[in-house]
Amino acid sequence: MLELDSAAEFDPAGDAEFFAALPSRPGVLLIEMRAADAQPYLARTAYIRRAAERLLGPPEGPSKRLNLRAVAARIRFRVTGSKLEQAFALYQHARALFPRDYRRWMRLRPPALLKVNLRSEYPRCYVTRQIRADQGFYFGPFASRRAAQAFAEGFLDLFKIRRCQIKIRRDPTFPGCIYSEMKMCLAPCFAGCTKGEYDAETGLVLETLATAGAALEEKFEREREAASDALDFERAAALHKRLDKVSAALRGLPDIARRVDALGAIILQRAGEEKTIVVFPVAGGLLAEPLFLNFAELSTQPRSVEALLRQHLEPLRDSRERGSPNETSAGASTPLDSRARYGLRDAPVELAEHLSLVARWFYSKPREGEILFREADWPYRKILRACGRLIAQGDASQAGAPSPPPSPSRTPK
C-alpha cells in the first residue's frame, strides 16, 4: 500500500506553524478526528497546505463550507508526483477506510469491454461493463461504451458470427435477419451452417482479438502470397482488398485494448522526490505494488537498475497472465477448447476497479508518463530508456516551472 508517510498533530493554538510545515505539493491527505468513533476525512488535492488551511483554518464568518478545526486531531498525508500515484493511493486508503462506499465515492465505473460469451452454444461478441469469472473472453478496456461499440461494428464486419440476441433453434423455416440476407452471418438460426463451421469462425474471432489482429493479417498475407505464386492474380487482388479492410478495422484499436487476463504492462510516472521514477506493473489487468527507483541513490549502489526491475517484475510474469499472443496463436476449434484457452476463470473485485484506474489514466488528456507493454518478456531496456526520458523531462520542468502560488493567510479573529 502507498502509505501516508507524513503526519502532524493539529493544535489550533499553533496553527500558523502547523500550516507552514505542510508542503505546497499535490498529494493525498487524511484528517483524523479527536473522537474515536468519528469518521476521518480523506481527499486528494493539488496543494496539501492550501487544503489544510481551508479545512482547519479559522472560519470566516457564517458559511456552509466544511470546517474541521474544532474536531480534528492530526493530519496524515503523502506527497505524490503524478495523478496516477495520487489516484492509486486514494483508492487504496478509501477501500480500507470506507469498504462499503469507496466505489461510489471515487466514481469507479467499470470500463467498457468487448465480451464473447463462450458458454453460449453459438457465441456472439458484444459490449459490456460487467466482468465475471464465467469463462467468457474479455477484451479491452476502451475509452467509452461508444468507442467500444464503434470498434466492434467495424471489426465484426470481418467475420460472420451472429449479432442478434435471439435464442438459436436451428429452424429452417425461420426467416433470418438482415445480416444473413447480406451474407454477413453464417445464419445458425435457420441451420445455414454446421456447428463446426460456426465454432471455427468463433475461434478465428477469438484468435484475432487475442493477437490484436496479427493472426488475421498473417492469415490473409499467407493466402495472398500463395495465390500470387499460383498465378491466381484475381484471388490475390481480392485478398489484398480484404487485408486493407482488416487494417482499416484495426486502425482505431487502442494500444491498451488487450485480452484482459493477458494484459501486462509497465506504467512509468515521475515521483514526488527528485530523480525518482515510480514503476507501476500491470499483470493480468491488476495493478501490482509500485516500485520506486531513486536514480540519485541507485548510482552509488553496486546493483544495477535492471537487476532491481527483474527482482520486482519476474514474480509477476505468470502470476495472473494466462497466455501471450504467441501462446494463443494455435486457435481453438471447439467450445471446450475456446473456454480452456481464452475463458476468464478468475475475476476478483479489484479487477474491474484497477482496470478503471488504468483506463482513466491511459485515456486522460494530456497523459502523464509512459506505458510499455509486455510481450514475450518485460521490456527492461525500453523501461530504462523511458526512465531517462522522464527524469530529463522532470529536470527541464523544474528549471522552467514557476513557484507555487502562495497560500492565503488567515488571521484569527
PDB file of N, CA and C in Angstrom, residues 273-277 293-301 391:
ATOM      1  N   GLU A 273       9.711  12.738  -5.198  1.00  0.00           N
ATOM      2  CA  GLU A 273      11.119  13.019  -4.937  1.00  0.00           C
ATOM      3  C   GLU A 273      11.856  13.282  -6.242  1.00  0.00           C
ATOM      4  N   GLU A 274      12.911  14.061  -6.136  1.00  0.00           N
ATOM      5  CA  GLU A 274      13.706  14.421  -7.310  1.00  0.00           C
ATOM      6  C   GLU A 274      14.443  13.192  -7.842  1.00  0.00           C
ATOM      7  N   LYS A 275      14.499  13.078  -9.177  1.00  0.00           N
ATOM      8  CA  LYS A 275      15.187  11.984  -9.878  1.00  0.00           C
ATOM      9  C   LYS A 275      14.682  10.604  -9.445  1.00  0.00           C
ATOM     10  N   THR A 276      13.386  10.515  -9.188  1.00  0.00           N
ATOM     11  CA  THR A 276      12.772   9.252  -8.785  1.00  0.00           C
ATOM     12  C   THR A 276      11.624   8.919  -9.730  1.00  0.00           C
ATOM     13  N   ILE A 277      11.580   7.668 -10.153  1.00  0.00           N
ATOM     14  CA  ILE A 277      10.539   7.172 -11.057  1.00  0.00           C
ATOM     15  C   ILE A 277       9.739   6.095 -10.344  1.00  0.00           C
ATOM     16  N   LEU A 293      12.167   3.964  -7.967  1.00  0.00           N
ATOM     17  CA  LEU A 293      13.567   3.949  -8.387  1.00  0.00           C
ATOM     18  C   LEU A 293      14.144   5.350  -8.209  1.00  0.00           C
ATOM     19  N   ASN A 294      14.954   5.530  -7.162  1.00  0.00           N
ATOM     20  CA  ASN A 294      15.639   6.799  -6.923  1.00  0.00           C
ATOM     21  C   ASN A 294      17.007   6.712  -7.583  1.00  0.00           C
ATOM     22  N   PHE A 295      17.136   7.314  -8.743  1.00  0.00           N
ATOM     23  CA  PHE A 295      18.368   7.171  -9.514  1.00  0.00           C
ATOM     24  C   PHE A 295      19.534   7.906  -8.866  1.00  0.00           C
ATOM     25  N   ALA A 296      19.255   8.902  -8.036  1.00  0.00           N
ATOM     26  CA  ALA A 296      20.347   9.574  -7.329  1.00  0.00           C
ATOM     27  C   ALA A 296      21.005   8.632  -6.324  1.00  0.00           C
ATOM     28  N   GLU A 297      20.209   7.795  -5.657  1.00  0.00           N
ATOM     29  CA  GLU A 297      20.752   6.827  -4.711  1.00  0.00           C
ATOM     30  C   GLU A 297      21.277   5.580  -5.413  1.00  0.00           C
ATOM     31  N   LEU A 298      20.588   5.143  -6.463  1.00  0.00           N
ATOM     32  CA  LEU A 298      20.993   3.911  -7.149  1.00  0.00           C
ATOM     33  C   LEU A 298      22.331   4.051  -7.841  1.00  0.00           C
ATOM     34  N   SER A 299      22.730   5.272  -8.185  1.00  0.00           N
ATOM     35  CA  SER A 299      24.014   5.468  -8.864  1.00  0.00           C
ATOM     36  C   SER A 299      25.194   5.125  -7.965  1.00  0.00           C
ATOM     37  N   THR A 300      24.992   5.085  -6.647  1.00  0.00           N
ATOM     38  CA  THR A 300      26.084   4.771  -5.717  1.00  0.00           C
ATOM     39  C   THR A 300      26.039   3.322  -5.257  1.00  0.00           C
ATOM     40  N   GLN A 301      25.074   2.535  -5.719  1.00  0.00           N
ATOM     41  CA  GLN A 301      24.942   1.152  -5.285  1.00  0.00           C
ATOM     42  C   GLN A 301      25.527   0.210  -6.333  1.00  0.00           C
ATOM     43  N   ILE A 391      13.092  11.465 -16.387  1.00  0.00           N
ATOM     44  CA  ILE A 391      13.959  12.248 -15.498  1.00  0.00           C
ATOM     45  C   ILE A 391      14.399  13.533 -16.185  1.00  0.00           C
TER      46      ILE A 391
END
